[in-house]
Amino acid sequence: MTKNERETSVPMSPKIRKARNLLWIALAVGFVLGIYFGAMGDGSMDILFSNNPVSSAVAGIGIVVWLIVVPWISWLWWQAVDEHEAGAYREGAMVAVHLYIFMVPTWWLAARAGWVPEQQPMIVFLIVCVVWTAVWFYRKYA
């Protein structure tokens, strides 16, 4: 970046820079965890997309990262965000939780009637996360 570009770019507060850096760290942790799970499987990527058993070591490391590292990064990020970002994040959470509230019982009943396949918890989790992120980004950037 040239000196002229730095002077004309929108200034970023240290708090916003910290929040953005924490998001990059969270993405990196998720990427590394995904590679770890993929590498510990039998090479077919089944470990990421199935409900097959995993070793105790794989489960233990995944649980530690998910219950200690991820909440710690999340807490640091939450301390760093501004009011606009916090509001966008909360709105995304509200929409995603309402989606969950309506989708899960509907899918469960439809599966019991034989109309759709049995519910897969990780698919539901990913759908909720994608909706949450989409609303959050839309409210933040639109």
mmCIF file of N, CA and C in Angstrom:
data_model
loop_
_atom_site.group_PDB
_atom_site.id
_atom_site.type_symbol
_atom_site.label_atom_id
_atom_site.label_comp_id
_atom_site.label_asym_id
_atom_site.label_seq_id
_atom_site.Cartn_x
_atom_site.Cartn_y
_atom_site.Cartn_z
ATOM 1 N N MET A 1 0.855 -1.168 0.000
ATOM 2 C CA MET A 1 0.000 0.000 0.000
ATOM 3 C C MET A 1 0.902 1.232 0.000
ATOM 4 N N THR A 2 0.632 2.142 -0.918
ATOM 5 C CA THR A 2 1.430 3.356 -0.998
ATOM 6 C C THR A 2 0.999 4.342 0.075
ATOM 7 N N LYS A 3 1.835 5.366 0.258
ATOM 8 C CA LYS A 3 1.517 6.383 1.255
ATOM 9 C C LYS A 3 0.199 7.080 0.914
ATOM 10 N N ASN A 4 -0.029 7.363 -0.364
ATOM 11 C CA ASN A 4 -1.258 8.023 -0.802
ATOM 12 C C ASN A 4 -2.485 7.157 -0.511
ATOM 13 N N GLU A 5 -2.372 5.838 -0.754
ATOM 14 C CA GLU A 5 -3.492 4.938 -0.478
ATOM 15 C C GLU A 5 -3.802 4.898 1.013
ATOM 16 N N ARG A 6 -2.762 4.906 1.859
ATOM 17 C CA ARG A 6 -2.977 4.902 3.304
ATOM 18 C C ARG A 6 -3.682 6.162 3.754
ATOM 19 N N GLU A 7 -3.342 7.286 3.149
ATOM 20 C CA GLU A 7 -3.939 8.556 3.541
ATOM 21 C C GLU A 7 -5.393 8.666 3.123
ATOM 22 N N THR A 8 -5.772 8.031 2.002
ATOM 23 C CA THR A 8 -7.147 8.128 1.514
ATOM 24 C C THR A 8 -8.038 6.983 1.981
ATOM 25 N N SER A 9 -7.438 5.952 2.574
ATOM 26 C CA SER A 9 -8.268 4.836 3.030
ATOM 27 C C SER A 9 -9.021 5.232 4.298
ATOM 28 N N VAL A 10 -10.097 4.503 4.550
ATOM 29 C CA VAL A 10 -10.917 4.777 5.717
ATOM 30 C C VAL A 10 -10.131 4.374 6.962
ATOM 31 N N PRO A 11 -10.028 5.260 7.940
ATOM 32 C CA PRO A 11 -9.282 4.901 9.150
ATOM 33 C C PRO A 11 -10.000 3.798 9.928
ATOM 34 N N MET A 12 -9.211 2.941 10.556
ATOM 35 C CA MET A 12 -9.772 1.833 11.320
ATOM 36 C C MET A 12 -9.271 1.953 12.756
ATOM 37 N N SER A 13 -10.204 1.899 13.683
ATOM 38 C CA SER A 13 -9.823 1.999 15.086
ATOM 39 C C SER A 13 -9.088 0.728 15.510
ATOM 40 N N PRO A 14 -8.243 0.831 16.536
ATOM 41 C CA PRO A 14 -7.556 -0.365 17.029
ATOM 42 C C PRO A 14 -8.528 -1.463 17.462
ATOM 43 N N LYS A 15 -9.677 -1.078 17.999
ATOM 44 C CA LYS A 15 -10.684 -2.055 18.443
ATOM 45 C C LYS A 15 -11.236 -2.845 17.252
ATOM 46 N N ILE A 16 -11.537 -2.151 16.171
ATOM 47 C CA ILE A 16 -12.044 -2.831 14.972
ATOM 48 C C ILE A 16 -10.958 -3.707 14.361
ATOM 49 N N ARG A 17 -9.730 -3.224 14.334
ATOM 50 C CA ARG A 17 -8.613 -4.011 13.804
ATOM 51 C C ARG A 17 -8.450 -5.293 14.629
ATOM 52 N N LYS A 18 -8.556 -5.165 15.964
ATOM 53 C CA LYS A 18 -8.432 -6.335 16.834
ATOM 54 C C LYS A 18 -9.551 -7.331 16.550
ATOM 55 N N ALA A 19 -10.782 -6.847 16.410
ATOM 56 C CA ALA A 19 -11.913 -7.730 16.119
ATOM 57 C C ALA A 19 -11.712 -8.446 14.790
ATOM 58 N N ARG A 20 -11.242 -7.720 13.786
ATOM 59 C CA ARG A 20 -10.998 -8.333 12.472
ATOM 60 C C ARG A 20 -9.893 -9.380 12.566
ATOM 61 N N ASN A 21 -8.835 -9.077 13.298
ATOM 62 C CA ASN A 21 -7.748 -10.043 13.455
ATOM 63 C C ASN A 21 -8.221 -11.294 14.194
ATOM 64 N N LEU A 22 -9.088 -11.115 15.176
ATOM 65 C CA LEU A 22 -9.626 -12.274 15.893
ATOM 66 C C LEU A 22 -10.499 -13.134 14.983
ATOM 67 N N LEU A 23 -11.223 -12.511 14.057
ATOM 68 C CA LEU A 23 -11.986 -13.304 13.084
ATOM 69 C C LEU A 23 -11.060 -14.128 12.203
ATOM 70 N N TRP A 24 -9.944 -13.534 11.789
ATOM 71 C CA TRP A 24 -8.960 -14.277 10.998
ATOM 72 C C TRP A 24 -8.376 -15.434 11.806
ATOM 73 N N ILE A 25 -8.121 -15.198 13.092
ATOM 74 C CA ILE A 25 -7.610 -16.268 13.957
ATOM 75 C C ILE A 25 -8.648 -17.382 14.069
ATOM 76 N N ALA A 26 -9.919 -17.018 14.242
ATOM 77 C CA ALA A 26 -10.986 -18.024 14.326
ATOM 78 C C ALA A 26 -11.061 -18.840 13.036
ATOM 79 N N LEU A 27 -10.953 -18.176 11.904
ATOM 80 C CA LEU A 27 -10.951 -18.896 10.623
ATOM 81 C C LEU A 27 -9.758 -19.846 10.529
ATOM 82 N N ALA A 28 -8.603 -19.396 10.983
ATOM 83 C CA ALA A 28 -7.402 -20.233 10.947
ATOM 84 C C ALA A 28 -7.570 -21.456 11.851
ATOM 85 N N VAL A 29 -8.135 -21.269 13.042
ATOM 86 C CA VAL A 29 -8.368 -22.394 13.955
ATOM 87 C C VAL A 29 -9.313 -23.398 13.298
ATOM 88 N N GLY A 30 -10.387 -22.911 12.688
ATOM 89 C CA GLY A 30 -11.321 -23.804 12.001
ATOM 90 C C GLY A 30 -10.663 -24.534 10.842
ATOM 91 N N PHE A 31 -9.837 -23.828 10.088
ATOM 92 C CA PHE A 31 -9.125 -24.436 8.955
ATOM 93 C C PHE A 31 -8.190 -25.542 9.440
ATOM 94 N N VAL A 32 -7.406 -25.250 10.484
ATOM 95 C CA VAL A 32 -6.472 -26.237 11.029
ATOM 96 C C VAL A 32 -7.230 -27.433 11.598
ATOM 97 N N LEU A 33 -8.329 -27.173 12.300
ATOM 98 C CA LEU A 33 -9.125 -28.268 12.854
ATOM 99 C C LEU A 33 -9.704 -29.135 11.736
ATOM 100 N N GLY A 34 -10.173 -28.509 10.666
ATOM 101 C CA GLY A 34 -10.682 -29.270 9.522
ATOM 102 C C GLY A 34 -9.606 -30.120 8.875
ATOM 103 N N ILE A 35 -8.405 -29.554 8.710
ATOM 104 C CA ILE A 35 -7.289 -30.329 8.146
ATOM 105 C C ILE A 35 -6.927 -31.487 9.066
ATOM 106 N N TYR A 36 -6.921 -31.210 10.372
ATOM 107 C CA TYR A 36 -6.611 -32.264 11.344
ATOM 108 C C TYR A 36 -7.615 -33.411 11.230
ATOM 109 N N PHE A 37 -8.916 -33.090 11.224
ATOM 110 C CA PHE A 37 -9.923 -34.137 11.098
ATOM 111 C C PHE A 37 -9.770 -34.891 9.779
ATOM 112 N N GLY A 38 -9.524 -34.151 8.695
ATOM 113 C CA GLY A 38 -9.340 -34.802 7.405
ATOM 114 C C GLY A 38 -8.124 -35.713 7.383
ATOM 115 N N ALA A 39 -7.030 -35.273 8.000
ATOM 116 C CA ALA A 39 -5.798 -36.060 8.007
ATOM 117 C C ALA A 39 -5.913 -37.292 8.896
ATOM 118 N N MET A 40 -6.736 -37.226 9.928
ATOM 119 C CA MET A 40 -6.859 -38.342 10.864
ATOM 120 C C MET A 40 -7.848 -39.402 10.380
ATOM 121 N N GLY A 41 -8.538 -39.134 9.288
ATOM 122 C CA GLY A 41 -9.484 -40.112 8.744
ATOM 123 C C GLY A 41 -8.771 -41.142 7.903
ATOM 124 N N ASP A 42 -9.544 -41.950 7.198
ATOM 125 C CA ASP A 42 -8.984 -43.013 6.370
ATOM 126 C C ASP A 42 -8.663 -42.539 4.954
ATOM 127 N N GLY A 43 -8.707 -41.246 4.741
ATOM 128 C CA GLY A 43 -8.400 -40.693 3.430
ATOM 129 C C GLY A 43 -9.625 -40.426 2.583
ATOM 130 N N SER A 44 -10.794 -40.869 3.012
ATOM 131 C CA SER A 44 -12.010 -40.699 2.219
ATOM 132 C C SER A 44 -12.806 -39.465 2.633
ATOM 133 N N MET A 45 -12.322 -38.712 3.606
ATOM 134 C CA MET A 45 -13.003 -37.533 4.137
ATOM 135 C C MET A 45 -14.289 -37.906 4.860
ATOM 136 N N ASP A 46 -14.485 -39.200 5.124
ATOM 137 C CA ASP A 46 -15.665 -39.655 5.862
ATOM 138 C C ASP A 46 -15.741 -39.039 7.252
ATOM 139 N N ILE A 47 -14.602 -38.784 7.845
ATOM 140 C CA ILE A 47 -14.591 -38.262 9.213
ATOM 141 C C ILE A 47 -15.285 -36.904 9.296
ATOM 142 N N LEU A 48 -15.246 -36.146 8.199
ATOM 143 C CA LEU A 48 -15.870 -34.827 8.194
ATOM 144 C C LEU A 48 -17.354 -34.871 7.844
ATOM 145 N N PHE A 49 -17.783 -35.886 7.104
ATOM 146 C CA PHE A 49 -19.131 -35.883 6.550
ATOM 147 C C PHE A 49 -19.969 -37.100 6.935
ATOM 148 N N SER A 50 -19.575 -37.794 7.987
ATOM 149 C CA SER A 50 -20.354 -38.965 8.389
ATOM 150 C C SER A 50 -20.497 -38.994 9.904
ATOM 151 N N ASN A 51 -21.229 -39.963 10.379
ATOM 152 C CA ASN A 51 -21.371 -40.183 11.812
ATOM 153 C C ASN A 51 -20.616 -41.430 12.248
ATOM 154 N N ASN A 52 -19.615 -41.827 11.452
ATOM 155 C CA ASN A 52 -18.815 -43.001 11.791
ATOM 156 C C ASN A 52 -17.989 -42.719 13.043
ATOM 157 N N PRO A 53 -17.616 -43.775 13.766
ATOM 158 C CA PRO A 53 -16.810 -43.582 14.981
ATOM 159 C C PRO A 53 -15.461 -42.922 14.663
ATOM 160 N N VAL A 54 -14.937 -42.183 15.650
ATOM 161 C CA VAL A 54 -13.597 -41.594 15.551
ATOM 162 C C VAL A 54 -12.797 -42.058 16.757
ATOM 163 N N SER A 55 -11.495 -41.934 16.654
ATOM 164 C CA SER A 55 -10.649 -42.356 17.771
ATOM 165 C C SER A 55 -10.805 -41.403 18.952
ATOM 166 N N SER A 56 -10.436 -41.876 20.118
ATOM 167 C CA SER A 56 -10.503 -41.046 21.324
ATOM 168 C C SER A 56 -9.603 -39.830 21.207
ATOM 169 N N ALA A 57 -8.445 -39.984 20.583
ATOM 170 C CA ALA A 57 -7.511 -38.858 20.431
ATOM 171 C C ALA A 57 -8.106 -37.773 19.540
ATOM 172 N N VAL A 58 -8.706 -38.174 18.439
ATOM 173 C CA VAL A 58 -9.320 -37.207 17.524
ATOM 174 C C VAL A 58 -10.464 -36.488 18.226
ATOM 175 N N ALA A 59 -11.322 -37.249 18.896
ATOM 176 C CA ALA A 59 -12.449 -36.648 19.610
ATOM 177 C C ALA A 59 -11.953 -35.728 20.719
ATOM 178 N N GLY A 60 -10.954 -36.153 21.468
ATOM 179 C CA GLY A 60 -10.436 -35.354 22.573
ATOM 180 C C GLY A 60 -9.882 -34.019 22.123
ATOM 181 N N ILE A 61 -9.086 -34.040 21.064
ATOM 182 C CA ILE A 61 -8.521 -32.784 20.555
ATOM 183 C C ILE A 61 -9.630 -31.889 20.005
ATOM 184 N N GLY A 62 -10.560 -32.459 19.273
ATOM 185 C CA GLY A 62 -11.678 -31.666 18.750
ATOM 186 C C GLY A 62 -12.502 -31.034 19.861
ATOM 187 N N ILE A 63 -12.764 -31.796 20.914
ATOM 188 C CA ILE A 63 -13.554 -31.281 22.030
ATOM 189 C C ILE A 63 -12.813 -30.168 22.759
ATOM 190 N N VAL A 64 -11.518 -30.355 23.005
ATOM 191 C CA VAL A 64 -10.735 -29.317 23.696
ATOM 192 C C VAL A 64 -10.732 -28.022 22.888
ATOM 193 N N VAL A 65 -10.499 -28.133 21.589
ATOM 194 C CA VAL A 65 -10.488 -26.929 20.756
ATOM 195 C C VAL A 65 -11.867 -26.277 20.766
ATOM 196 N N TRP A 66 -12.921 -27.080 20.609
ATOM 197 C CA TRP A 66 -14.275 -26.528 20.509
ATOM 198 C C TRP A 66 -14.786 -25.952 21.830
ATOM 199 N N LEU A 67 -14.366 -26.518 22.973
ATOM 200 C CA LEU A 67 -14.867 -26.056 24.266
ATOM 201 C C LEU A 67 -13.948 -25.079 24.999
ATOM 202 N N ILE A 68 -12.685 -24.967 24.565
ATOM 203 C CA ILE A 68 -11.769 -24.049 25.241
ATOM 204 C C ILE A 68 -11.261 -22.966 24.296
ATOM 205 N N VAL A 69 -10.678 -23.354 23.186
ATOM 206 C CA VAL A 69 -10.062 -22.376 22.270
ATOM 207 C C VAL A 69 -11.127 -21.510 21.599
ATOM 208 N N VAL A 70 -12.158 -22.119 21.044
ATOM 209 C CA VAL A 70 -13.179 -21.358 20.321
ATOM 210 C C VAL A 70 -13.932 -20.384 21.240
ATOM 211 N N PRO A 71 -14.391 -20.804 22.438
ATOM 212 C CA PRO A 71 -15.044 -19.822 23.318
ATOM 213 C C PRO A 71 -14.112 -18.686 23.745
ATOM 214 N N TRP A 72 -12.838 -18.989 23.958
ATOM 215 C CA TRP A 72 -11.874 -17.955 24.339
ATOM 216 C C TRP A 72 -11.728 -16.918 23.231
ATOM 217 N N ILE A 73 -11.577 -17.376 21.982
ATOM 218 C CA ILE A 73 -11.483 -16.447 20.847
ATOM 219 C C ILE A 73 -12.781 -15.663 20.710
ATOM 220 N N SER A 74 -13.903 -16.339 20.873
ATOM 221 C CA SER A 74 -15.209 -15.679 20.773
ATOM 222 C C SER A 74 -15.351 -14.589 21.834
ATOM 223 N N TRP A 75 -14.957 -14.881 23.053
ATOM 224 C CA TRP A 75 -15.041 -13.901 24.134
ATOM 225 C C TRP A 75 -14.145 -12.696 23.840
ATOM 226 N N LEU A 76 -12.914 -12.942 23.376
ATOM 227 C CA LEU A 76 -12.015 -11.835 23.015
ATOM 228 C C LEU A 76 -12.627 -10.993 21.895
ATOM 229 N N TRP A 77 -13.215 -11.661 20.898
ATOM 230 C CA TRP A 77 -13.822 -10.935 19.784
ATOM 231 C C TRP A 77 -14.985 -10.084 20.292
ATOM 232 N N TRP A 78 -15.828 -10.661 21.140
ATOM 233 C CA TRP A 78 -16.992 -9.945 21.647
ATOM 234 C C TRP A 78 -16.562 -8.705 22.422
ATOM 235 N N GLN A 79 -15.437 -8.742 23.106
ATOM 236 C CA GLN A 79 -14.918 -7.591 23.839
ATOM 237 C C GLN A 79 -14.402 -6.508 22.895
ATOM 238 N N ALA A 80 -14.045 -6.883 21.674
ATOM 239 C CA ALA A 80 -13.416 -5.949 20.747
ATOM 240 C C ALA A 80 -14.386 -5.290 19.762
ATOM 241 N N VAL A 81 -15.586 -5.829 19.593
ATOM 242 C CA VAL A 81 -16.477 -5.303 18.558
ATOM 243 C C VAL A 81 -17.129 -3.991 18.989
ATOM 244 N N ASP A 82 -17.520 -3.217 17.986
ATOM 245 C CA ASP A 82 -18.242 -1.975 18.267
ATOM 246 C C ASP A 82 -19.748 -2.261 18.304
ATOM 247 N N GLU A 83 -20.539 -1.226 18.590
ATOM 248 C CA GLU A 83 -21.985 -1.400 18.758
ATOM 249 C C GLU A 83 -22.670 -1.851 17.470
ATOM 250 N N HIS A 84 -22.210 -1.319 16.326
ATOM 251 C CA HIS A 84 -22.814 -1.690 15.042
ATOM 252 C C HIS A 84 -22.610 -3.177 14.765
ATOM 253 N N GLU A 85 -21.392 -3.646 14.956
ATOM 254 C CA GLU A 85 -21.100 -5.061 14.716
ATOM 255 C C GLU A 85 -21.847 -5.940 15.712
ATOM 256 N N ALA A 86 -21.885 -5.531 16.977
ATOM 257 C CA ALA A 86 -22.593 -6.310 17.999
ATOM 258 C C ALA A 86 -24.077 -6.431 17.647
ATOM 259 N N GLY A 87 -24.678 -5.339 17.174
ATOM 260 C CA GLY A 87 -26.084 -5.377 16.788
ATOM 261 C C GLY A 87 -26.327 -6.289 15.598
ATOM 262 N N ALA A 88 -25.449 -6.216 14.608
ATOM 263 C CA ALA A 88 -25.581 -7.078 13.433
ATOM 264 C C ALA A 88 -25.433 -8.550 13.829
ATOM 265 N N TYR A 89 -24.498 -8.819 14.718
ATOM 266 C CA TYR A 89 -24.270 -10.186 15.194
ATOM 267 C C TYR A 89 -25.484 -10.704 15.964
ATOM 268 N N ARG A 90 -26.030 -9.863 16.859
ATOM 269 C CA ARG A 90 -27.218 -10.265 17.627
ATOM 270 C C ARG A 90 -28.409 -10.515 16.716
ATOM 271 N N GLU A 91 -28.575 -9.678 15.692
ATOM 272 C CA GLU A 91 -29.699 -9.879 14.771
ATOM 273 C C GLU A 91 -29.533 -11.189 14.002
ATOM 274 N N GLY A 92 -28.314 -11.474 13.571
ATOM 275 C CA GLY A 92 -28.056 -12.757 12.911
ATOM 276 C C GLY A 92 -28.362 -13.923 13.824
ATOM 277 N N ALA A 93 -27.995 -13.790 15.104
ATOM 278 C CA ALA A 93 -28.275 -14.851 16.077
ATOM 279 C C ALA A 93 -29.773 -15.048 16.251
ATOM 280 N N MET A 94 -30.505 -13.953 16.335
ATOM 281 C CA MET A 94 -31.952 -14.046 16.536
ATOM 282 C C MET A 94 -32.624 -14.747 15.343
ATOM 283 N N VAL A 95 -32.248 -14.373 14.143
ATOM 284 C CA VAL A 95 -32.839 -14.996 12.954
ATOM 285 C C VAL A 95 -32.463 -16.481 12.908
ATOM 286 N N ALA A 96 -31.195 -16.801 13.204
ATOM 287 C CA ALA A 96 -30.733 -18.189 13.146
ATOM 288 C C ALA A 96 -31.428 -19.054 14.195
ATOM 289 N N VAL A 97 -31.601 -18.527 15.399
ATOM 290 C CA VAL A 97 -32.288 -19.310 16.443
ATOM 291 C C VAL A 97 -33.749 -19.529 16.079
ATOM 292 N N HIS A 98 -34.388 -18.518 15.511
ATOM 293 C CA HIS A 98 -35.779 -18.710 15.074
ATOM 294 C C HIS A 98 -35.856 -19.731 13.942
ATOM 295 N N LEU A 99 -34.899 -19.713 13.035
ATOM 296 C CA LEU A 99 -34.852 -20.739 11.998
ATOM 297 C C LEU A 99 -34.755 -22.116 12.655
ATOM 298 N N TYR A 100 -33.879 -22.253 13.633
ATOM 299 C CA TYR A 100 -33.705 -23.525 14.331
ATOM 300 C C TYR A 100 -35.011 -23.963 15.009
ATOM 301 N N ILE A 101 -35.653 -23.017 15.690
ATOM 302 C CA ILE A 101 -36.901 -23.318 16.403
ATOM 303 C C ILE A 101 -37.979 -23.850 15.457
ATOM 304 N N PHE A 102 -38.052 -23.303 14.250
ATOM 305 C CA PHE A 102 -39.090 -23.728 13.307
ATOM 306 C C PHE A 102 -38.640 -24.917 12.455
ATOM 307 N N MET A 103 -37.372 -24.979 12.088
ATOM 308 C CA MET A 103 -36.888 -26.006 11.181
ATOM 309 C C MET A 103 -36.796 -27.381 11.849
ATOM 310 N N VAL A 104 -36.249 -27.445 13.051
ATOM 311 C CA VAL A 104 -35.991 -28.749 13.671
ATOM 312 C C VAL A 104 -37.267 -29.545 13.918
ATOM 313 N N PRO A 105 -38.285 -28.994 14.575
ATOM 314 C CA PRO A 105 -39.506 -29.797 14.761
ATOM 315 C C PRO A 105 -40.194 -30.147 13.435
ATOM 316 N N THR A 106 -40.146 -29.215 12.477
ATOM 317 C CA THR A 106 -40.761 -29.485 11.175
ATOM 318 C C THR A 106 -40.055 -30.643 10.481
ATOM 319 N N TRP A 107 -38.722 -30.611 10.463
ATOM 320 C CA TRP A 107 -37.936 -31.671 9.828
ATOM 321 C C TRP A 107 -38.178 -32.996 10.560
ATOM 322 N N TRP A 108 -38.217 -32.952 11.889
ATOM 323 C CA TRP A 108 -38.438 -34.155 12.689
ATOM 324 C C TRP A 108 -39.791 -34.790 12.350
ATOM 325 N N LEU A 109 -40.843 -33.967 12.292
ATOM 326 C CA LEU A 109 -42.170 -34.500 11.950
ATOM 327 C C LEU A 109 -42.210 -35.016 10.517
ATOM 328 N N ALA A 110 -41.611 -34.285 9.593
ATOM 329 C CA ALA A 110 -41.589 -34.712 8.190
ATOM 330 C C ALA A 110 -40.820 -36.024 8.036
ATOM 331 N N ALA A 111 -39.742 -36.198 8.805
ATOM 332 C CA ALA A 111 -38.974 -37.444 8.750
ATOM 333 C C ALA A 111 -39.797 -38.599 9.313
ATOM 334 N N ARG A 112 -40.543 -38.342 10.378
ATOM 335 C CA ARG A 112 -41.393 -39.388 10.960
ATOM 336 C C ARG A 112 -42.503 -39.789 9.996
ATOM 337 N N ALA A 113 -42.929 -38.869 9.150
ATOM 338 C CA ALA A 113 -43.957 -39.182 8.151
ATOM 339 C C ALA A 113 -43.359 -39.844 6.911
ATOM 340 N N GLY A 114 -42.025 -39.892 6.834
ATOM 341 C CA GLY A 114 -41.355 -40.517 5.697
ATOM 342 C C GLY A 114 -41.172 -39.594 4.508
ATOM 343 N N TRP A 115 -41.367 -38.299 4.682
ATOM 344 C CA TRP A 115 -41.258 -37.354 3.572
ATOM 345 C C TRP A 115 -39.824 -36.897 3.297
ATOM 346 N N VAL A 116 -39.009 -36.890 4.327
ATOM 347 C CA VAL A 116 -37.619 -36.439 4.187
ATOM 348 C C VAL A 116 -36.720 -37.420 4.943
ATOM 349 N N PRO A 117 -35.415 -37.419 4.654
ATOM 350 C CA PRO A 117 -34.517 -38.304 5.406
ATOM 351 C C PRO A 117 -34.398 -37.858 6.867
ATOM 352 N N GLU A 118 -33.908 -38.757 7.708
ATOM 353 C CA GLU A 118 -33.693 -38.428 9.119
ATOM 354 C C GLU A 118 -32.797 -37.193 9.237
ATOM 355 N N GLN A 119 -33.044 -36.446 10.272
ATOM 356 C CA GLN A 119 -32.297 -35.233 10.536
ATOM 357 C C GLN A 119 -30.848 -35.553 10.914
ATOM 358 N N GLN A 120 -29.934 -34.797 10.361
ATOM 359 C CA GLN A 120 -28.524 -34.919 10.696
ATOM 360 C C GLN A 120 -28.121 -33.674 11.482
ATOM 361 N N PRO A 121 -27.712 -33.827 12.740
ATOM 362 C CA PRO A 121 -27.429 -32.660 13.577
ATOM 363 C C PRO A 121 -26.400 -31.694 12.983
ATOM 364 N N MET A 122 -25.360 -32.214 12.353
ATOM 365 C CA MET A 122 -24.335 -31.318 11.808
ATOM 366 C C MET A 122 -24.847 -30.547 10.592
ATOM 367 N N ILE A 123 -25.753 -31.127 9.830
ATOM 368 C CA ILE A 123 -26.341 -30.391 8.705
ATOM 369 C C ILE A 123 -27.200 -29.252 9.240
ATOM 370 N N VAL A 124 -27.990 -29.529 10.273
ATOM 371 C CA VAL A 124 -28.803 -28.481 10.894
ATOM 372 C C VAL A 124 -27.893 -27.388 11.452
ATOM 373 N N PHE A 125 -26.831 -27.794 12.132
ATOM 374 C CA PHE A 125 -25.865 -26.850 12.695
ATOM 375 C C PHE A 125 -25.284 -25.947 11.596
ATOM 376 N N LEU A 126 -24.874 -26.542 10.490
ATOM 377 C CA LEU A 126 -24.284 -25.758 9.394
ATOM 378 C C LEU A 126 -25.304 -24.811 8.767
ATOM 379 N N ILE A 127 -26.536 -25.264 8.601
ATOM 380 C CA ILE A 127 -27.583 -24.392 8.047
ATOM 381 C C ILE A 127 -27.788 -23.188 8.952
ATOM 382 N N VAL A 128 -27.895 -23.435 10.258
ATOM 383 C CA VAL A 128 -28.093 -22.344 11.220
ATOM 384 C C VAL A 128 -26.898 -21.387 11.185
ATOM 385 N N CYS A 129 -25.679 -21.922 11.137
ATOM 386 C CA CYS A 129 -24.477 -21.070 11.093
ATOM 387 C C CYS A 129 -24.410 -20.236 9.819
ATOM 388 N N VAL A 130 -24.776 -20.817 8.690
ATOM 389 C CA VAL A 130 -24.750 -20.076 7.418
ATOM 390 C C VAL A 130 -25.773 -18.942 7.452
ATOM 391 N N VAL A 131 -26.976 -19.216 7.949
ATOM 392 C CA VAL A 131 -28.001 -18.168 8.040
ATOM 393 C C VAL A 131 -27.545 -17.073 8.995
ATOM 394 N N TRP A 132 -27.013 -17.454 10.139
ATOM 395 C CA TRP A 132 -26.513 -16.491 11.122
ATOM 396 C C TRP A 132 -25.466 -15.580 10.488
ATOM 397 N N THR A 133 -24.499 -16.181 9.818
ATOM 398 C CA THR A 133 -23.427 -15.410 9.193
ATOM 399 C C THR A 133 -23.953 -14.532 8.067
ATOM 400 N N ALA A 134 -24.872 -15.043 7.266
ATOM 401 C CA ALA A 134 -25.426 -14.255 6.159
ATOM 402 C C ALA A 134 -26.154 -13.017 6.677
ATOM 403 N N VAL A 135 -26.983 -13.186 7.698
ATOM 404 C CA VAL A 135 -27.709 -12.033 8.255
ATOM 405 C C VAL A 135 -26.730 -11.060 8.901
ATOM 406 N N TRP A 136 -25.771 -11.577 9.634
ATOM 407 C CA TRP A 136 -24.767 -10.749 10.301
ATOM 408 C C TRP A 136 -24.017 -9.907 9.278
ATOM 409 N N PHE A 137 -23.516 -10.544 8.222
ATOM 410 C CA PHE A 137 -22.767 -9.802 7.203
ATOM 411 C C PHE A 137 -23.661 -8.827 6.448
ATOM 412 N N TYR A 138 -24.893 -9.242 6.149
ATOM 413 C CA TYR A 138 -25.811 -8.336 5.453
ATOM 414 C C TYR A 138 -26.073 -7.086 6.286
ATOM 415 N N ARG A 139 -26.373 -7.267 7.573
ATOM 416 C CA ARG A 139 -26.649 -6.123 8.452
ATOM 417 C C ARG A 139 -25.393 -5.289 8.696
ATOM 418 N N LYS A 140 -24.242 -5.917 8.639
ATOM 419 C CA LYS A 140 -22.999 -5.179 8.877
ATOM 420 C C LYS A 140 -22.574 -4.369 7.650
ATOM 421 N N TYR A 141 -22.710 -4.941 6.464
ATOM 422 C CA TYR A 141 -22.151 -4.321 5.272
ATOM 423 C C TYR A 141 -23.197 -3.670 4.346
ATOM 424 N N ALA A 142 -24.474 -3.992 4.486
ATOM 425 C CA ALA A 142 -25.476 -3.464 3.553
ATOM 426 C C ALA A 142 -26.007 -2.141 4.032
#
